[in-house]
Amino acid sequence: MLTNSSNNWMLIKVIKLFGALMPEEPRLCKKLVDPLTNIIHSTNAMSLLYESINTLITGVPDHIPSIQLAAQKLNIMLDDSDQNLKYLGLLALGQILKHHPKYVSPLKEKIIKCLDDKDESIRRRALDLVVGMVSRKNLPDIVKKLVEHVDLSENLAFKEELLLKIIDICSQANYQYITNFEWYITVLVELTKLENTSHGRALLTKCWT
C-alpha cells in the first residue's frame, strides 16, 4: 500500500499504524526503510513528509542514511512559512539529536534564528535544541548567540528563560563543557549588566554558592 497508493491521507494513516507496530515487530523496521525513503524523496505533501520522517527516525534510529536524509528534509521544513510545520521540524530534529547530534549541528544557525520567531512554542522548542547541541567546542559561540538574544528580545519572560538557560548550560555536569573559567566569569558579569532582567545579580550570586 505504501508503494501503490497516491492518497496522501490514507498513506499518513498507514504510516502511523506501522509506526505504532515497529517497536513490537523489529523485522518490520527494515522492510519499511525503502518505501518510506521513496516517499520522503518524492512527496511534495509536507504532512506526509513529516510522518514518513518521524516514523523512520523513531523506528530505525541507527540507520544512518535515513537519519541523514531526514535531517536534510527537516532543514527545508525550518524554512517553511507554515508555523506548524516549522514546529514539527524542530520536534523531529530533537529526536535525531538524542542519538546523532552531528547531523543536527550543521543546522545550528538556522535553529538559533528560530529563537526570534513570534511563535512562543517554536522559540521554546528551538531553545531546547540549542541547549542539547552544546559541546566544549561550540559552548562559547552558543552562549554568545544566546546573550545577544537576551539583549534583543522584547519578550520579558523569554529573556528570563534565556538567561537561566545560559547559566544551566554553562554549569551542567559540574561545568564539564567550560575550558576557560575566565571566559565564564566574563559572561556572568555581562549577564548582570543586561537591562530588563530580574535575575542577573541573583544568578551571579547563586553560581558561587
mmCIF file of C-alpha atoms in Angstrom:
data_model
loop_
_atom_site.group_PDB
_atom_site.id
_atom_site.type_symbol
_atom_site.label_atom_id
_atom_site.label_comp_id
_atom_site.label_asym_id
_atom_site.label_seq_id
_atom_site.Cartn_x
_atom_site.Cartn_y
_atom_site.Cartn_z
ATOM 1 C CA MET A 1 0.000 0.000 0.000
ATOM 2 C CA LEU A 2 2.882 2.383 0.716
ATOM 3 C CA THR A 3 4.196 1.892 -2.815
ATOM 4 C CA ASN A 4 0.913 1.854 -4.717
ATOM 5 C CA SER A 5 -1.382 4.393 -3.083
ATOM 6 C CA SER A 6 -1.478 8.029 -4.195
ATOM 7 C CA ASN A 7 -3.924 9.035 -1.464
ATOM 8 C CA ASN A 8 -1.860 11.119 0.967
ATOM 9 C CA TRP A 9 -4.443 10.918 3.741
ATOM 10 C CA MET A 10 -4.502 7.121 3.514
ATOM 11 C CA LEU A 11 -0.715 6.929 3.405
ATOM 12 C CA ILE A 12 -0.432 9.016 6.563
ATOM 13 C CA LYS A 13 -2.847 6.707 8.376
ATOM 14 C CA VAL A 14 -0.956 3.601 7.236
ATOM 15 C CA ILE A 15 2.434 5.087 8.171
ATOM 16 C CA LYS A 16 1.169 5.999 11.640
ATOM 17 C CA LEU A 17 -0.110 2.433 12.051
ATOM 18 C CA PHE A 18 3.235 0.966 11.001
ATOM 19 C CA GLY A 19 4.994 3.390 13.321
ATOM 20 C CA ALA A 20 2.968 2.053 16.239
ATOM 21 C CA LEU A 21 3.787 -1.550 15.265
ATOM 22 C CA MET A 22 7.527 -1.092 14.745
ATOM 23 C CA PRO A 23 8.508 -1.347 18.443
ATOM 24 C CA GLU A 24 6.629 -4.658 18.631
ATOM 25 C CA GLU A 25 7.966 -6.133 15.407
ATOM 26 C CA PRO A 26 11.633 -5.265 14.751
ATOM 27 C CA ARG A 27 11.612 -7.057 11.379
ATOM 28 C CA LEU A 28 9.072 -4.547 10.136
ATOM 29 C CA CYS A 29 11.569 -1.710 10.582
ATOM 30 C CA LYS A 30 13.952 -2.910 7.894
ATOM 31 C CA LYS A 31 11.107 -3.619 5.484
ATOM 32 C CA LEU A 32 9.806 -0.061 5.785
ATOM 33 C CA VAL A 33 13.088 1.758 5.178
ATOM 34 C CA ASP A 34 12.924 1.670 1.363
ATOM 35 C CA PRO A 35 9.239 2.578 0.880
ATOM 36 C CA LEU A 36 9.445 5.390 3.454
ATOM 37 C CA THR A 37 12.647 6.671 1.882
ATOM 38 C CA ASN A 38 10.967 6.717 -1.521
ATOM 39 C CA ILE A 39 8.077 8.736 -0.128
ATOM 40 C CA ILE A 40 10.461 11.216 1.506
ATOM 41 C CA HIS A 41 12.275 11.684 -1.811
ATOM 42 C CA SER A 42 9.153 12.029 -3.935
ATOM 43 C CA THR A 43 6.346 13.692 -1.969
ATOM 44 C CA ASN A 44 5.553 17.379 -2.031
ATOM 45 C CA ALA A 45 2.975 16.989 0.746
ATOM 46 C CA MET A 46 4.618 18.300 3.914
ATOM 47 C CA SER A 47 2.303 16.437 6.281
ATOM 48 C CA LEU A 48 3.117 13.131 4.560
ATOM 49 C CA LEU A 49 6.808 14.048 4.519
ATOM 50 C CA TYR A 50 6.794 14.678 8.261
ATOM 51 C CA GLU A 51 5.017 11.414 9.123
ATOM 52 C CA SER A 52 7.456 9.452 6.969
ATOM 53 C CA ILE A 53 10.457 11.156 8.556
ATOM 54 C CA ASN A 54 9.117 10.763 12.068
ATOM 55 C CA THR A 55 8.442 7.049 11.548
ATOM 56 C CA LEU A 56 11.941 6.480 10.161
ATOM 57 C CA ILE A 57 13.856 8.317 12.882
ATOM 58 C CA THR A 58 11.879 6.695 15.694
ATOM 59 C CA GLY A 59 11.651 3.222 14.132
ATOM 60 C CA VAL A 60 15.202 2.872 12.783
ATOM 61 C CA PRO A 61 17.248 5.465 14.711
ATOM 62 C CA ASP A 62 20.532 3.704 13.877
ATOM 63 C CA HIS A 63 20.035 3.620 10.104
ATOM 64 C CA ILE A 64 22.448 6.412 9.190
ATOM 65 C CA PRO A 65 21.372 7.018 5.560
ATOM 66 C CA SER A 66 17.795 7.536 6.789
ATOM 67 C CA ILE A 67 18.930 9.921 9.521
ATOM 68 C CA GLN A 68 20.982 11.934 7.040
ATOM 69 C CA LEU A 69 18.082 12.151 4.614
ATOM 70 C CA ALA A 70 15.696 13.136 7.406
ATOM 71 C CA ALA A 71 17.988 15.945 8.569
ATOM 72 C CA GLN A 72 18.243 17.299 5.012
ATOM 73 C CA LYS A 73 14.471 17.383 4.604
ATOM 74 C CA LEU A 74 13.880 18.852 8.064
ATOM 75 C CA ASN A 75 16.237 21.659 7.099
ATOM 76 C CA ILE A 76 13.709 22.568 4.390
ATOM 77 C CA MET A 77 10.829 22.431 6.860
ATOM 78 C CA LEU A 78 12.526 25.035 9.042
ATOM 79 C CA ASP A 79 12.226 27.482 6.138
ATOM 80 C CA ASP A 80 8.528 26.842 5.630
ATOM 81 C CA SER A 81 6.119 29.699 6.289
ATOM 82 C CA ASP A 82 3.710 27.292 7.983
ATOM 83 C CA GLN A 83 4.394 27.638 11.710
ATOM 84 C CA ASN A 84 3.046 24.158 12.455
ATOM 85 C CA LEU A 85 5.468 22.561 10.018
ATOM 86 C CA LYS A 86 8.358 24.551 11.414
ATOM 87 C CA TYR A 87 7.464 23.366 14.918
ATOM 88 C CA LEU A 88 7.213 19.753 13.748
ATOM 89 C CA GLY A 89 10.586 20.106 12.038
ATOM 90 C CA LEU A 90 12.174 21.240 15.290
ATOM 91 C CA LEU A 91 10.413 18.431 17.137
ATOM 92 C CA ALA A 92 11.785 15.799 14.758
ATOM 93 C CA LEU A 93 15.283 17.292 14.958
ATOM 94 C CA GLY A 94 15.027 16.818 18.705
ATOM 95 C CA GLN A 95 14.573 13.096 18.111
ATOM 96 C CA ILE A 96 17.660 12.966 15.883
ATOM 97 C CA LEU A 97 19.657 14.992 18.400
ATOM 98 C CA LYS A 98 19.222 12.269 21.045
ATOM 99 C CA HIS A 99 21.237 9.732 19.040
ATOM 100 C CA HIS A 100 23.033 11.604 16.257
ATOM 101 C CA PRO A 101 23.818 15.196 17.255
ATOM 102 C CA LYS A 102 26.370 15.601 14.463
ATOM 103 C CA TYR A 103 23.568 15.599 11.883
ATOM 104 C CA VAL A 104 21.751 18.386 13.697
ATOM 105 C CA SER A 105 24.810 20.564 14.364
ATOM 106 C CA PRO A 106 25.024 21.916 10.772
ATOM 107 C CA LEU A 107 21.570 23.445 11.311
ATOM 108 C CA LYS A 108 22.673 25.319 14.430
ATOM 109 C CA GLU A 109 22.442 28.802 12.916
ATOM 110 C CA LYS A 110 19.001 28.167 11.477
ATOM 111 C CA ILE A 111 17.774 26.749 14.795
ATOM 112 C CA ILE A 112 19.173 29.733 16.692
ATOM 113 C CA LYS A 113 17.355 32.016 14.260
ATOM 114 C CA CYS A 114 14.116 30.362 15.387
ATOM 115 C CA LEU A 115 14.676 31.972 18.798
ATOM 116 C CA ASP A 116 13.392 35.168 17.154
ATOM 117 C CA ASP A 117 10.174 33.546 15.966
ATOM 118 C CA LYS A 118 6.927 35.204 17.001
ATOM 119 C CA ASP A 119 5.503 31.807 17.989
ATOM 120 C CA GLU A 120 6.354 31.006 21.609
ATOM 121 C CA SER A 121 6.196 27.238 21.106
ATOM 122 C CA ILE A 122 8.745 27.474 18.283
ATOM 123 C CA ARG A 123 11.059 29.651 20.375
ATOM 124 C CA ARG A 124 10.969 27.211 23.265
ATOM 125 C CA ARG A 125 11.488 24.155 21.061
ATOM 126 C CA ALA A 126 14.439 25.869 19.379
ATOM 127 C CA LEU A 127 15.889 26.760 22.762
ATOM 128 C CA ASP A 128 15.711 23.120 23.859
ATOM 129 C CA LEU A 129 17.570 22.100 20.707
ATOM 130 C CA VAL A 130 20.259 24.741 21.168
ATOM 131 C CA VAL A 131 20.852 23.589 24.725
ATOM 132 C CA GLY A 132 21.069 19.975 23.541
ATOM 133 C CA MET A 133 23.721 20.834 20.938
ATOM 134 C CA VAL A 134 26.214 22.250 23.436
ATOM 135 C CA SER A 135 29.747 20.839 23.419
ATOM 136 C CA ARG A 136 33.113 22.056 24.661
ATOM 137 C CA LYS A 137 33.931 23.266 21.177
ATOM 138 C CA ASN A 138 30.784 25.283 20.497
ATOM 139 C CA LEU A 139 29.812 26.453 24.003
ATOM 140 C CA PRO A 140 31.329 29.968 23.664
ATOM 141 C CA ASP A 141 29.612 30.544 20.326
ATOM 142 C CA ILE A 142 26.226 29.299 21.556
ATOM 143 C CA VAL A 143 26.444 31.374 24.721
ATOM 144 C CA LYS A 144 27.342 34.443 22.656
ATOM 145 C CA LYS A 145 24.275 33.930 20.473
ATOM 146 C CA LEU A 146 22.010 33.414 23.476
ATOM 147 C CA VAL A 147 23.325 36.533 25.215
ATOM 148 C CA GLU A 148 22.573 38.508 22.053
ATOM 149 C CA HIS A 149 19.016 37.190 22.091
ATOM 150 C CA VAL A 150 18.592 38.062 25.764
ATOM 151 C CA ASP A 151 19.632 41.601 24.970
ATOM 152 C CA LEU A 152 17.432 41.961 21.877
ATOM 153 C CA SER A 153 14.297 40.033 22.875
ATOM 154 C CA GLU A 154 11.251 42.155 23.656
ATOM 155 C CA ASN A 155 9.529 39.307 25.477
ATOM 156 C CA LEU A 156 10.493 39.714 29.135
ATOM 157 C CA ALA A 157 9.525 36.176 30.145
ATOM 158 C CA PHE A 158 11.593 34.715 27.315
ATOM 159 C CA LYS A 159 14.538 36.970 28.220
ATOM 160 C CA GLU A 160 14.484 35.487 31.716
ATOM 161 C CA GLU A 161 14.275 31.954 30.353
ATOM 162 C CA LEU A 162 17.206 32.546 28.032
ATOM 163 C CA LEU A 163 19.270 33.927 30.876
ATOM 164 C CA LEU A 164 18.541 30.899 33.041
ATOM 165 C CA LYS A 165 19.396 28.544 30.170
ATOM 166 C CA ILE A 166 22.769 30.225 29.733
ATOM 167 C CA ILE A 167 23.557 29.556 33.376
ATOM 168 C CA ASP A 168 22.272 25.986 33.104
ATOM 169 C CA ILE A 169 24.293 25.022 30.030
ATOM 170 C CA CYS A 170 27.469 26.502 31.468
ATOM 171 C CA SER A 171 27.123 24.820 34.844
ATOM 172 C CA GLN A 172 25.710 21.465 33.700
ATOM 173 C CA ALA A 173 27.563 18.299 34.694
ATOM 174 C CA ASN A 174 29.813 20.225 37.051
ATOM 175 C CA TYR A 175 30.935 22.701 34.357
ATOM 176 C CA GLN A 176 32.282 19.932 32.107
ATOM 177 C CA TYR A 177 31.962 21.991 28.920
ATOM 178 C CA ILE A 178 33.893 25.005 30.218
ATOM 179 C CA THR A 179 37.577 25.067 29.304
ATOM 180 C CA ASN A 180 38.242 28.682 30.267
ATOM 181 C CA PHE A 181 36.785 29.903 33.551
ATOM 182 C CA GLU A 182 37.966 33.451 32.950
ATOM 183 C CA TRP A 183 35.660 33.485 29.944
ATOM 184 C CA TYR A 184 32.821 32.154 32.120
ATOM 185 C CA ILE A 185 33.284 34.882 34.733
ATOM 186 C CA THR A 186 33.217 37.467 31.959
ATOM 187 C CA VAL A 187 29.912 36.021 30.732
ATOM 188 C CA LEU A 188 28.423 36.150 34.229
ATOM 189 C CA VAL A 189 29.424 39.778 34.654
ATOM 190 C CA GLU A 190 27.954 40.598 31.258
ATOM 191 C CA LEU A 191 24.670 38.965 32.241
ATOM 192 C CA THR A 192 24.367 41.145 35.323
ATOM 193 C CA LYS A 193 24.549 44.241 33.119
ATOM 194 C CA LEU A 194 21.674 43.279 30.836
ATOM 195 C CA GLU A 195 18.632 45.502 31.133
ATOM 196 C CA ASN A 196 15.072 44.366 31.857
ATOM 197 C CA THR A 197 16.073 41.143 33.594
ATOM 198 C CA SER A 198 15.387 40.423 37.231
ATOM 199 C CA HIS A 199 17.770 37.539 37.848
ATOM 200 C CA GLY A 200 21.153 38.879 36.781
ATOM 201 C CA ARG A 201 22.733 39.644 40.141
ATOM 202 C CA ALA A 202 20.852 36.889 41.920
ATOM 203 C CA LEU A 203 22.169 34.341 39.388
ATOM 204 C CA LEU A 204 25.692 35.620 39.748
ATOM 205 C CA THR A 205 25.465 35.094 43.500
ATOM 206 C CA LYS A 206 23.843 31.686 43.050
ATOM 207 C CA CYS A 207 26.629 30.433 40.798
ATOM 208 C CA TRP A 208 29.205 30.870 43.548
ATOM 209 C CA THR A 209 27.199 29.476 46.464
#
